[in-house]
Amino acid sequence: MGLDIKVALVGNPNTGKSTLFNRLTGLNQKIGNFPGITVDKKTGFTKLSDGKDAEIIDLPGTYSLYPKSKDESIVFQVLADQGNSSHPDVIVLVTDASNLKRNMLLYSQVADLGIPMILALNMIDLAAKGGIEIDVDKLAAKLGIQVVSISARNNIGIDKLKQAVTNTNKIATQFQEVDVNFLAPEAINAIKQHINTDNDYYALQVLHQHEHLTFFTEKDQVEIEEIEQSHQFESAKIQAAETIARYKHLSTVLSDVVTDQGTAKKFSFSDRLDAILTHKVWGFAIFLLILFVIFNAIFAWSSYPMEWIEGTFGWITSMGHEHLPAGMLTDLVLDGVVAGLGGIFVFIPQIAILFAFISILEDTGYMSRVTFMMDKIMSKVGLNGKSVVPMIGGLACAVPSIMAARNIENWKDRMITIMVTPLISCSARLPVYILLISIIIPAKTIWGIISLQGLALMVMYLVSFVAAVVVAWVMKLIIKTKEKSYFIMELPIYRMPRWKNVLFTMYEKSKTFVLEAGKVIIAISIILWVLASFGPGNRFDNIDQKYSAALADTTKNTDHIKTLVATEKLENSYVGILGHFIEPAIRPLGYDWKIGIGLITSFAAREAFVGTMATIYSVDGGDEDSVTIRQRMEASVNSKTGLPVYTFATGISLMLFYAFAMQCMSTVAIVYRETKGWKWPVIQLAYMTAMAYVAALIAYQLLK
């Protein structure tokens, strides 16, 4: 696509910038990341009114050019560096028309960088309903730029905005907002000469945040630091002085432009609702009720589509085996690739439902209230108010929950949330817990109503929450960052959710998971299939010869014999040999080589442990016949000690191992996707495995 112009959308959080981006680009957009930085880069394309193509870049939301997070530091980095691939020809500064003065602080800073600009007054319809009137022509004359009234939600003024982009001059026309030279004249002039610029404000910003700017060489950084020190440049004091000067200037600009006749009306509805929804008692009660609804919906609503997806992929596999020529390629495609695809697509209903709810809660303005309420509690253990949703979602599945952590602006808080969310017991652990609890806990009740097995299951979920909180607190002390954790939360007005946006969010998040995490999942599925389907030397041939006569005998139960063949081949496959190899390491936990194979194969998905046990114990009918699995496992005896394998000590040890271990390649893949590298997934895998091993070891040694 031959691009004619690059347009950057800049604005405060909650100004509808992302809605405008979606309105301009539709489905013609993609998510990448800014070079060398783990921050999402949203770009899309649109046709302007003169038929030209424009690339639209949605920069992270920020309240000012002074960054308080890695995401916010991107904004100045892109605007300052003309060599940056995202550096725009035109900036569209998106503001909330109902809160113009606060939004205009960012405008005045960006305007002074000298890049051609347009001011978009978004949510103009809501401002008018609230009694706010803005004289657009007078504001445009005072600023020296085009000002366009729009409502991105309702598709009002979008064509006018496109026309304004077409009309924008390549030379910036905006008037200088504040002459910042008086703040530090000597330091500013020294920087101007050093970096060869005539823009005072650009020079001042370089003094403030050169360490964030990757386009400067190490030598440049040292020289800029020397200029700072030699002129005793005090960044914090100068930032404060600049902000005061800008607000004074903005008061004169907006004095006869904005008239607000709706303050009393605005207070009445929003504040009454907030008095209930952010109440110290009722606020939490309502939030817990909403979580209960979401949690139930994720389980209840996703069960049928997930069963349908599993059934569809099962049908494809069985039909393939029935009609395709038998052989290695067919097995690889059906048992490796198709099985891997099934493992990806089965998560889509949960991802779509969770993000639909998150989108609705954000759109209505309720999510801001939740994060505001929870921040005080969560910050004590190194988390953030916005960590609540990912952690609760982790009860269903860690994959969409880790994706939901994108809403956390602070890098440290987001990383801690991503690192501890997989500790929350997800639905994949449920089959493992239920199987093991049914073996080691008697089916008795206390006082005739409280089930011992149900109590044990609840304890496993409580253990996971406590573990997540403790690990978060430890990581708060370990992870160091210069970035301070500020909690600035604007409480937007309440409004109806945009159903089109909700559907788009469901589609976009599902697509991202399938395309990004899917690559890793399929690769690991194929590797696991190869390891389980082949063995060294002629071991498999010997097994076939051993059972050939029995299989040829039609009077015998050939299905059972086939299962015995499969079991013996599994033991002699590379993954079986690996099970025997790791047995010395897992024996102190009370496990034998068979459990070892279960631990290895369930890395693909925790619930695969049940299927692996079914195959190993030669159960007819596979893992659907859970009673038979249970009976076989209960009767299982350790060949070396002659004692039962699944004792109370072993069962508790195994459940604790699954509670803490990262036995889920989907989660590893999504953490890799979200952190843009292997460093954090490897650390997560290592600490969770170590934690699982130590907890399982202590439990077994104490209880045996």
XYZ file of C-alpha atoms in Angstrom:
704
model
C 0.000 0.000 0.000
C 1.583 3.300 -1.086
C 1.089 5.600 1.870
C 0.628 9.330 1.398
C 0.535 10.458 5.030
C 1.170 9.187 8.583
C -1.247 10.309 11.287
C -0.639 9.787 15.031
C -3.548 9.767 17.484
C -2.445 11.338 20.777
C -4.588 11.929 23.872
C -5.345 11.326 27.543
C -6.720 7.924 28.652
C -10.532 7.693 28.442
C -10.876 10.279 25.674
C -12.169 7.721 23.141
C -8.894 7.581 21.212
C -9.092 3.807 20.665
C -12.735 4.146 19.570
C -11.687 6.760 16.992
C -8.849 4.471 15.857
C -11.327 1.584 15.353
C -13.774 3.929 13.594
C -11.095 5.159 11.158
C -9.445 1.800 10.433
C -12.201 -0.825 10.959
C -10.724 -4.302 10.508
C -7.860 -2.858 8.449
C -5.461 -2.756 11.420
C -2.685 -4.754 13.044
C -0.902 -5.002 16.394
C 2.887 -5.134 16.487
C 5.323 -3.572 18.916
C 7.555 -0.517 18.969
C 11.156 -1.471 18.038
C 13.162 -2.626 21.064
C 10.302 -1.900 23.503
C 7.703 -4.308 24.915
C 4.744 -2.019 24.223
C 1.993 -2.788 21.722
C 1.937 -0.699 18.558
C -1.516 -0.404 16.976
C -1.499 0.709 13.358
C -4.224 0.779 10.740
C -5.103 2.319 7.399
C -7.854 4.596 6.168
C -8.893 6.379 2.960
C -8.964 10.150 3.199
C -11.575 12.350 1.520
C -9.274 13.002 -1.474
C -8.718 9.253 -2.008
C -5.230 9.242 -0.490
C -4.137 6.479 1.893
C -3.260 7.337 5.479
C -1.548 5.172 8.083
C -3.078 5.739 11.527
C -0.876 5.100 14.593
C -2.628 4.831 17.967
C -0.079 6.015 20.539
C -0.520 5.009 24.218
C -2.778 7.266 26.292
C -0.918 9.782 28.490
C -1.829 12.761 30.674
C 1.342 14.687 29.764
C 4.595 14.325 27.837
C 6.333 13.527 31.130
C 6.092 9.711 31.275
C 5.050 7.762 34.362
C 5.231 4.369 32.592
C 7.030 2.678 29.692
C 3.883 3.003 27.590
C 3.768 6.774 28.144
C 7.479 7.208 27.326
C 6.706 5.946 23.796
C 4.722 9.091 22.985
C 7.608 11.568 23.201
C 10.046 9.016 21.747
C 7.925 8.714 18.558
C 7.202 12.460 18.282
C 10.814 13.482 18.967
C 12.631 11.118 16.608
C 12.178 11.978 12.927
C 13.949 8.732 12.030
C 11.367 6.636 13.910
C 9.192 4.500 11.590
C 6.107 5.777 13.449
C 7.032 9.491 13.389
C 3.892 11.259 12.084
C 3.327 13.892 9.420
C 0.216 15.025 11.304
C -0.928 14.684 14.933
C -4.623 14.373 15.807
C -4.873 15.397 19.476
C -8.023 13.687 20.802
C -9.727 15.397 23.757
C -12.810 14.769 25.891
C -14.979 17.791 25.069
C -16.609 17.639 28.513
C -13.239 18.047 30.290
C -11.347 20.281 27.902
C -9.077 22.224 30.257
C -7.473 19.103 31.732
C -7.068 17.567 28.249
C -5.531 20.746 26.830
C -2.409 20.474 29.023
C -1.185 17.641 26.768
C -2.235 19.630 23.679
C -0.146 22.632 24.721
C 2.948 20.439 25.261
C 2.603 18.547 21.960
C 1.825 21.765 20.036
C 5.137 23.286 21.134
C 7.075 20.414 19.488
C 6.198 22.011 16.126
C 4.536 19.079 14.309
C 1.367 19.901 12.233
C -1.716 19.302 14.417
C -5.490 18.973 14.421
C -7.568 19.183 17.612
C -10.432 16.646 17.745
C -13.106 17.479 20.338
C -14.490 13.992 20.970
C -17.755 13.089 22.757
C -19.170 16.471 21.699
C -22.712 15.058 21.915
C -22.216 14.049 25.581
C -20.708 17.465 26.355
C -23.772 19.165 24.825
C -26.098 16.948 26.902
C -24.159 18.019 30.008
C -24.714 21.694 29.189
C -21.185 22.392 27.880
C -20.886 24.618 24.803
C -17.626 25.133 22.905
C -17.070 27.906 20.351
C -15.083 25.798 17.876
C -14.252 28.647 15.458
C -12.982 30.927 18.241
C -10.841 28.073 19.660
C -9.382 27.354 16.199
C -8.503 31.062 15.743
C -6.830 31.211 19.177
C -4.756 28.057 18.577
C -3.947 28.596 14.889
C -5.050 25.088 13.859
C -8.118 23.211 12.600
C -10.505 22.145 15.380
C -13.092 19.445 14.598
C -16.079 18.386 16.763
C -16.609 14.613 16.641
C -18.322 11.704 18.378
C -16.323 8.550 17.532
C -18.929 6.337 19.256
C -21.773 7.665 17.114
C -19.825 8.263 13.876
C -20.360 12.041 14.024
C -17.819 14.337 12.347
C -15.489 11.533 11.134
C -15.664 12.709 7.503
C -14.882 16.285 8.641
C -11.853 14.952 10.519
C -10.619 13.097 7.405
C -11.090 16.306 5.400
C -9.101 18.231 8.032
C -6.226 15.709 7.748
C -6.294 16.186 3.952
C -6.181 19.986 4.381
C -3.338 20.009 6.925
C -0.259 21.935 5.834
C 3.127 20.214 6.019
C 4.351 23.225 8.021
C 3.009 23.547 11.578
C 0.587 26.487 11.910
C -0.175 26.347 15.656
C 0.861 29.317 17.805
C 3.476 28.731 20.489
C 1.648 27.958 23.715
C 4.297 28.769 26.351
C 7.792 30.216 25.936
C 9.724 27.741 28.100
C 13.136 29.371 27.611
C 12.760 31.302 30.882
C 12.706 28.007 32.849
C 16.368 27.071 32.178
C 17.781 29.364 29.452
C 21.458 28.327 29.636
C 20.788 24.571 29.697
C 18.208 24.842 26.864
C 20.582 26.843 24.652
C 23.445 24.385 25.298
C 21.216 21.439 24.284
C 19.933 23.292 21.194
C 23.516 23.679 19.974
C 24.460 20.106 20.913
C 21.564 18.378 19.108
C 21.215 21.034 16.374
C 17.611 22.159 16.907
C 15.938 25.579 17.068
C 12.947 24.296 19.107
C 13.201 25.364 22.770
C 10.592 22.925 24.024
C 12.138 19.944 22.233
C 15.476 20.841 23.875
C 13.804 21.119 27.311
C 12.149 17.702 26.907
C 15.504 16.160 25.911
C 16.959 17.495 29.183
C 14.064 15.969 31.126
C 13.932 12.510 29.579
C 16.973 11.812 27.391
C 17.521 8.469 29.205
C 14.237 7.199 27.667
C 15.299 8.219 24.142
C 16.926 5.258 22.389
C 17.913 7.270 19.302
C 20.718 9.014 21.228
C 24.091 7.250 21.293
C 25.864 6.440 24.561
C 28.223 9.345 23.905
C 25.241 11.697 23.399
C 23.689 10.503 26.670
C 26.919 11.221 28.607
C 27.266 14.705 27.056
C 23.590 15.607 27.744
C 24.033 14.429 31.351
C 27.116 16.678 31.659
C 25.109 19.679 30.357
C 22.390 18.930 32.949
C 24.904 18.812 35.795
C 26.965 21.813 34.730
C 23.835 24.007 34.579
C 22.307 22.471 37.764
C 19.170 21.417 35.883
C 16.450 20.463 38.433
C 13.942 18.382 36.467
C 11.137 18.088 39.071
C 11.038 21.830 39.906
C 11.100 22.839 36.234
C 8.289 20.367 35.361
C 6.122 21.881 38.109
C 6.868 25.450 36.982
C 6.101 24.571 33.363
C 2.763 22.918 34.294
C 1.664 25.994 36.294
C 2.636 28.290 33.376
C 0.689 26.139 30.914
C -2.488 26.077 33.037
C -2.340 29.880 33.431
C -2.037 30.247 29.661
C -4.879 27.737 29.044
C -7.193 29.692 31.370
C -6.885 32.723 29.081
C -7.294 30.593 25.918
C -10.467 28.841 27.138
C -12.017 31.720 29.138
C -14.488 32.835 26.438
C -14.481 29.567 24.434
C -16.108 27.093 26.857
C -19.352 27.745 28.738
C -20.567 25.146 31.233
C -24.174 25.335 32.337
C -24.553 21.697 33.389
C -22.403 21.269 36.520
C -25.341 20.649 38.888
C -26.996 18.250 36.434
C -23.715 16.371 35.971
C -23.282 15.948 39.725
C -26.736 14.578 40.371
C -26.766 11.277 38.434
C -23.075 10.289 38.315
C -22.353 11.092 41.947
C -25.449 9.314 43.259
C -24.451 6.172 41.346
C -20.837 6.440 42.553
C -22.032 6.778 46.153
C -23.348 3.199 45.807
C -20.832 1.593 43.411
C -17.715 2.887 45.227
C -19.155 2.527 48.763
C -16.791 0.849 51.274
C -19.281 -1.990 51.869
C -21.894 -2.019 49.090
C -19.285 -1.288 46.422
C -17.400 -4.504 47.232
C -20.630 -6.505 47.590
C -21.815 -5.386 44.125
C -18.375 -6.123 42.662
C -18.371 -9.653 44.133
C -21.848 -10.230 42.700
C -20.679 -9.095 39.244
C -17.606 -11.372 39.517
C -19.867 -14.281 40.457
C -21.931 -13.641 37.304
C -18.792 -13.357 35.109
C -17.152 -16.449 36.626
C -20.308 -18.518 36.195
C -20.780 -17.270 32.637
C -17.200 -18.193 31.678
C -17.845 -21.754 32.881
C -21.509 -22.158 31.892
C -21.620 -20.300 28.562
C -18.316 -21.670 27.279
C -19.045 -25.344 28.082
C -21.252 -26.018 25.035
C -19.078 -24.254 22.427
C -15.960 -25.852 23.973
C -17.568 -29.301 23.835
C -18.625 -28.598 20.249
C -15.069 -27.529 19.310
C -13.575 -30.612 21.016
C -16.198 -32.829 19.343
C -15.526 -31.260 15.937
C -11.768 -31.793 16.187
C -12.359 -35.329 17.545
C -14.638 -36.040 14.572
C -12.033 -34.640 12.136
C -9.387 -36.891 13.715
C -11.552 -40.047 13.650
C -12.757 -39.375 10.077
C -9.187 -38.713 9.018
C -7.955 -41.994 10.496
C -10.896 -43.774 8.850
C -10.510 -42.348 5.334
C -6.870 -41.248 4.956
C -4.178 -43.821 4.168
C -2.594 -45.176 7.349
C 0.951 -44.023 7.935
C 3.288 -41.627 9.687
C 2.181 -38.511 7.755
C -1.503 -39.123 8.570
C -0.659 -39.681 12.257
C 1.468 -36.522 12.346
C -1.239 -34.380 10.719
C -4.129 -35.800 12.783
C -2.514 -36.582 16.173
C 0.035 -33.746 16.053
C -1.187 -30.743 14.019
C -4.990 -31.232 14.255
C -4.722 -32.098 17.978
C -2.588 -28.957 18.451
C -5.133 -26.817 16.600
C -7.899 -28.285 18.760
C -5.903 -27.275 21.839
C -5.801 -23.692 20.527
C -9.385 -23.272 19.328
C -10.908 -24.808 22.481
C -9.817 -21.702 24.444
C -11.626 -19.252 22.119
C -15.050 -19.328 23.904
C -13.454 -18.495 27.280
C -11.291 -15.754 25.754
C -14.243 -14.238 23.881
C -16.585 -14.320 26.923
C -14.035 -12.864 29.360
C -13.095 -10.025 27.004
C -16.747 -9.336 26.204
C -17.370 -8.732 29.918
C -14.193 -6.654 30.284
C -15.188 -4.562 27.253
C -18.711 -3.993 28.685
C -17.333 -3.037 32.121
C -14.836 -0.619 30.524
C -17.369 0.907 28.129
C -19.922 1.581 30.865
C -17.253 3.254 33.038
C -17.584 0.668 35.832
C -14.060 -0.784 35.456
C -12.547 2.552 36.535
C -14.590 2.352 39.750
C -13.402 -1.223 40.464
C -9.720 -0.360 40.019
C -10.194 2.742 42.194
C -11.727 0.638 45.013
C -9.198 -2.213 44.836
C -5.945 -0.264 44.415
C -5.389 0.421 48.127
C -5.655 -3.292 49.004
C -3.707 -4.631 46.015
C -0.832 -2.107 46.221
C 0.233 -3.520 49.605
C 1.348 -6.785 47.947
C 2.908 -5.247 44.837
C -0.162 -5.427 42.626
C -2.439 -2.777 41.162
C -6.189 -2.129 41.319
C -6.300 -3.250 37.696
C -4.792 -6.659 38.656
C -8.182 -7.761 40.015
C -9.751 -8.729 36.687
C -6.829 -10.877 35.385
C -6.536 -12.721 38.711
C -10.254 -13.477 38.964
C -10.294 -14.502 35.286
C -7.426 -16.881 36.109
C -9.977 -19.147 37.813
C -11.320 -19.946 34.350
C -8.139 -19.747 32.280
C -4.778 -17.972 32.671
C -4.484 -17.360 28.911
C -7.153 -14.644 28.433
C -6.411 -13.314 31.928
C -2.763 -12.618 31.103
C -3.934 -10.850 27.936
C -6.273 -8.758 30.147
C -3.239 -7.500 32.129
C -2.508 -5.129 29.204
C -4.860 -2.660 30.893
C -2.255 -2.108 33.658
C -0.136 0.901 32.628
C 2.641 0.497 35.197
C 5.246 -1.948 33.855
C 6.206 -3.442 37.247
C 2.580 -3.966 38.328
C 1.743 -5.517 34.945
C 4.735 -7.889 35.077
C 3.930 -9.032 38.641
C 0.300 -9.636 37.624
C 1.414 -11.700 34.589
C 3.906 -13.647 36.723
C 1.420 -14.633 39.475
C -1.836 -15.105 37.513
C -0.956 -18.730 36.467
C -0.810 -19.647 40.180
C -4.582 -19.120 40.441
C -6.193 -22.565 40.029
C -7.720 -22.608 36.548
C -10.403 -24.910 35.120
C -7.692 -27.138 33.542
C -6.559 -28.178 37.042
C -10.104 -29.199 37.962
C -10.066 -32.705 36.292
C -6.742 -33.456 38.027
C -8.002 -32.293 41.436
C -11.283 -34.213 41.095
C -9.540 -37.448 40.046
C -6.957 -37.315 42.862
C -9.426 -36.160 45.553
C -11.781 -39.037 44.629
C -8.878 -41.479 45.209
C -7.426 -40.120 48.482
C -10.381 -38.390 50.218
C -13.332 -40.557 51.364
C -16.796 -39.598 50.050
C -18.072 -38.614 53.498
C -19.930 -35.578 54.819
C -19.571 -33.496 57.986
C -22.879 -32.781 59.777
C -24.597 -34.395 56.814
C -24.155 -31.363 54.526
C -20.453 -30.481 54.106
C -18.701 -32.858 51.702
C -15.113 -33.726 52.652
C -14.202 -33.969 48.970
C -15.827 -30.571 48.259
C -13.951 -29.080 51.211
C -10.656 -30.452 49.872
C -11.374 -28.893 46.471
C -12.108 -25.501 48.073
C -8.834 -25.703 50.048
C -6.888 -26.227 46.794
C -8.407 -23.023 45.372
C -7.649 -21.078 48.579
C -4.040 -22.359 48.495
C -3.656 -20.952 44.968
C -4.893 -17.470 46.003
C -2.595 -17.350 49.045
C 0.371 -18.469 46.893
C -0.327 -15.739 44.299
C -0.473 -13.019 46.978
C 2.751 -14.225 48.695
C 4.671 -14.463 45.394
C 3.413 -10.989 44.368
C 4.727 -9.561 47.651
C 8.137 -11.244 47.122
C 8.343 -9.989 43.516
C 7.484 -6.470 44.696
C 10.754 -6.575 46.698
C 12.823 -8.243 43.935
C 11.785 -6.488 40.701
C 13.478 -3.100 40.530
C 12.380 -0.282 38.259
C 12.943 3.470 38.085
C 9.323 3.793 37.037
C 7.213 4.954 39.991
C 3.818 3.385 40.574
C 1.338 6.207 40.246
C -2.329 5.435 40.393
C -4.102 8.109 38.367
C -7.624 6.997 37.615
C -10.152 9.167 35.865
C -13.748 8.220 36.630
C -15.514 8.666 33.269
C -19.238 9.274 32.993
C -21.539 6.234 32.876
C -22.775 5.247 29.435
C -24.227 2.341 27.482
C -21.713 -0.162 26.090
C -21.061 -0.087 22.337
C -22.081 -3.581 21.264
C -20.192 -3.316 17.981
C -17.031 -2.502 19.950
C -17.676 -5.437 22.321
C -17.966 -7.840 19.353
C -14.856 -6.335 17.758
C -12.889 -6.796 21.025
C -14.003 -10.449 21.237
C -12.901 -11.018 17.640
C -9.583 -9.158 17.992
C -8.498 -10.905 21.224
C -9.461 -14.353 19.897
C -7.587 -13.715 16.645
C -4.468 -12.521 18.499
C -4.438 -15.665 20.651
C -4.929 -18.049 17.706
C -2.274 -16.396 15.514
C 0.367 -15.529 18.106
C 0.153 -18.237 20.802
C -0.979 -20.829 18.227
C 2.409 -20.967 16.495
C 4.154 -22.060 19.698
C 1.383 -24.485 20.738
C 1.379 -26.344 17.396
C 5.177 -26.617 17.452
C 5.174 -28.139 20.959
C 2.218 -30.434 20.083
C 4.185 -31.850 17.140
C 7.301 -32.340 19.318
C 5.234 -34.156 21.992
C 3.609 -36.358 19.331
C 7.024 -37.325 17.902
C 8.435 -38.104 21.370
C 5.388 -40.265 22.255
C 5.151 -42.015 18.850
C 8.752 -43.151 18.396
C 11.307 -45.086 20.409
C 14.960 -46.014 20.001
C 16.128 -49.129 18.127
C 13.634 -51.875 17.296
C 11.644 -51.652 20.574
C 8.348 -50.903 18.798
C 8.874 -53.792 16.315
C 9.470 -56.192 19.196
C 6.218 -55.053 20.883
C 4.269 -55.565 17.621
C 5.729 -59.103 17.263
C 4.927 -59.867 20.919
C 1.211 -59.129 20.443
C 0.796 -60.101 16.752
C -0.604 -63.576 17.522
C -3.036 -62.239 20.142
C -4.272 -59.535 17.747
C -4.836 -62.143 15.010
C -6.954 -64.268 17.410
C -10.554 -63.132 16.797
C -11.790 -64.902 19.947
C -9.913 -62.439 22.147
C -10.797 -58.822 23.060
C -8.569 -57.127 20.468
C -9.491 -53.614 21.691
C -7.987 -54.408 25.086
C -4.881 -55.889 23.428
C -4.512 -52.753 21.272
C -4.622 -50.677 24.470
C -1.894 -52.897 25.987
C 0.214 -52.377 22.830
C -0.296 -48.607 23.090
C 0.663 -48.633 26.783
C 3.823 -50.684 26.207
C 4.825 -48.510 23.247
C 4.300 -45.398 25.376
C 6.627 -46.821 28.048
C 9.272 -47.580 25.402
C 8.862 -44.306 23.485
C 11.245 -41.395 23.953
C 8.763 -39.754 26.327
C 8.483 -43.065 28.274
C 12.262 -43.325 28.510
C 12.275 -39.726 29.695
C 9.738 -40.741 32.379
C 12.110 -43.476 33.600
C 15.033 -41.035 33.367
C 13.383 -38.436 35.629
C 12.062 -41.063 38.072
C 15.019 -40.663 40.506
C 14.284 -36.904 40.677
C 10.560 -37.367 41.338
C 10.789 -40.435 43.623
C 11.288 -38.206 46.744
C 7.873 -36.701 45.901
C 6.278 -40.177 45.984
C 5.969 -40.532 42.177
C 6.873 -43.425 39.862
C 7.822 -43.312 36.155
C 4.152 -43.495 35.106
C 3.340 -40.312 36.995
C 6.539 -38.895 35.467
C 5.103 -39.434 31.972
C 1.892 -37.746 33.124
C 3.917 -34.728 34.303
C 5.677 -34.515 30.931
C 2.640 -34.972 28.668
C 0.475 -32.653 30.772
C 2.822 -29.787 29.942
C 0.712 -29.486 26.782
C -2.330 -28.992 29.025
C -2.751 -29.934 32.686
C -5.919 -31.925 32.063
C -3.877 -34.217 29.738
C -2.718 -35.923 32.967
C -6.090 -37.738 33.149
C -5.827 -38.968 29.531
C -2.209 -40.053 30.030
C -3.108 -42.019 33.163
C -5.970 -43.653 31.220
C -3.598 -44.838 28.504
C -0.885 -45.957 30.923
C -3.281 -47.985 33.055
C -4.761 -49.628 29.942
C -8.281 -48.430 30.584
C -10.805 -49.443 27.941
C -12.795 -46.465 26.721
C -10.073 -43.895 27.407
C -10.270 -41.002 29.833
C -14.073 -40.716 29.593
C -14.391 -43.755 31.854
C -13.080 -41.940 34.927
C -14.431 -44.535 37.393
C -12.280 -47.202 35.773
C -9.256 -44.904 35.833
C -9.875 -44.341 39.534
C -10.170 -48.079 40.257
C -7.002 -48.897 38.310
C -5.075 -46.052 39.983
C -6.301 -47.062 43.460
C -5.124 -50.644 42.786
C -1.778 -49.523 41.353
C 1.238 -50.872 43.303
C 4.827 -49.645 43.202
C 6.889 -52.502 41.674
C 9.897 -51.703 43.893
C 8.222 -51.201 47.288
C 5.068 -53.298 46.813
C 3.050 -50.451 48.395
C 0.131 -48.567 46.791
C 1.252 -45.738 44.502
C -1.623 -43.378 45.281
C -1.432 -42.937 49.041
C -2.800 -39.865 50.856
C 0.747 -38.408 50.922
C 1.277 -38.958 47.168
C -2.146 -37.532 46.302
C -1.620 -34.320 48.329
C 1.931 -34.014 46.946
C 0.654 -34.394 43.355
C -2.175 -31.881 43.823
C 0.236 -29.306 45.266
C 2.588 -29.934 42.334
C -0.236 -29.232 39.858
C -1.402 -26.237 41.917
C 1.975 -24.483 41.572
C 3.644 -25.923 38.436
C 3.428 -24.221 35.052
C 2.012 -27.299 33.304
C 0.523 -25.344 30.388
C 2.250 -24.514 27.121
C -0.602 -22.166 26.147
C 0.257 -19.957 29.129
C 3.987 -20.055 28.311
C 3.139 -19.034 24.740
C 0.903 -16.140 25.797
C 3.442 -14.851 28.363
C 6.043 -14.907 25.566
C 3.589 -12.975 23.369
C 2.732 -10.407 26.066
C 6.317 -9.792 27.261
C 7.799 -9.886 23.730
C 10.596 -12.294 24.652
C 11.656 -15.497 26.423
C 13.173 -13.923 29.575
C 9.973 -13.708 31.663
C 8.396 -17.020 30.510
C 11.658 -18.814 31.449
C 11.799 -17.102 34.881
C 8.110 -17.955 35.427
C 8.609 -21.581 34.374
C 11.658 -21.893 36.650
C 10.153 -20.335 39.804
C 6.808 -22.176 39.463
C 8.527 -25.534 38.862
C 10.846 -24.980 41.844
C 7.914 -23.896 44.016
C 5.868 -26.943 42.920
C 8.763 -29.331 43.579
C 9.562 -27.961 47.049
C 5.867 -27.869 48.122
C 5.273 -31.430 46.830
C 8.503 -32.681 48.493
C 7.652 -31.170 51.892
C 4.048 -32.446 51.736
C 5.079 -36.021 50.835
C 7.920 -36.250 53.352
C 5.705 -34.925 56.181
C 2.633 -37.035 55.353
C 4.165 -40.365 54.309
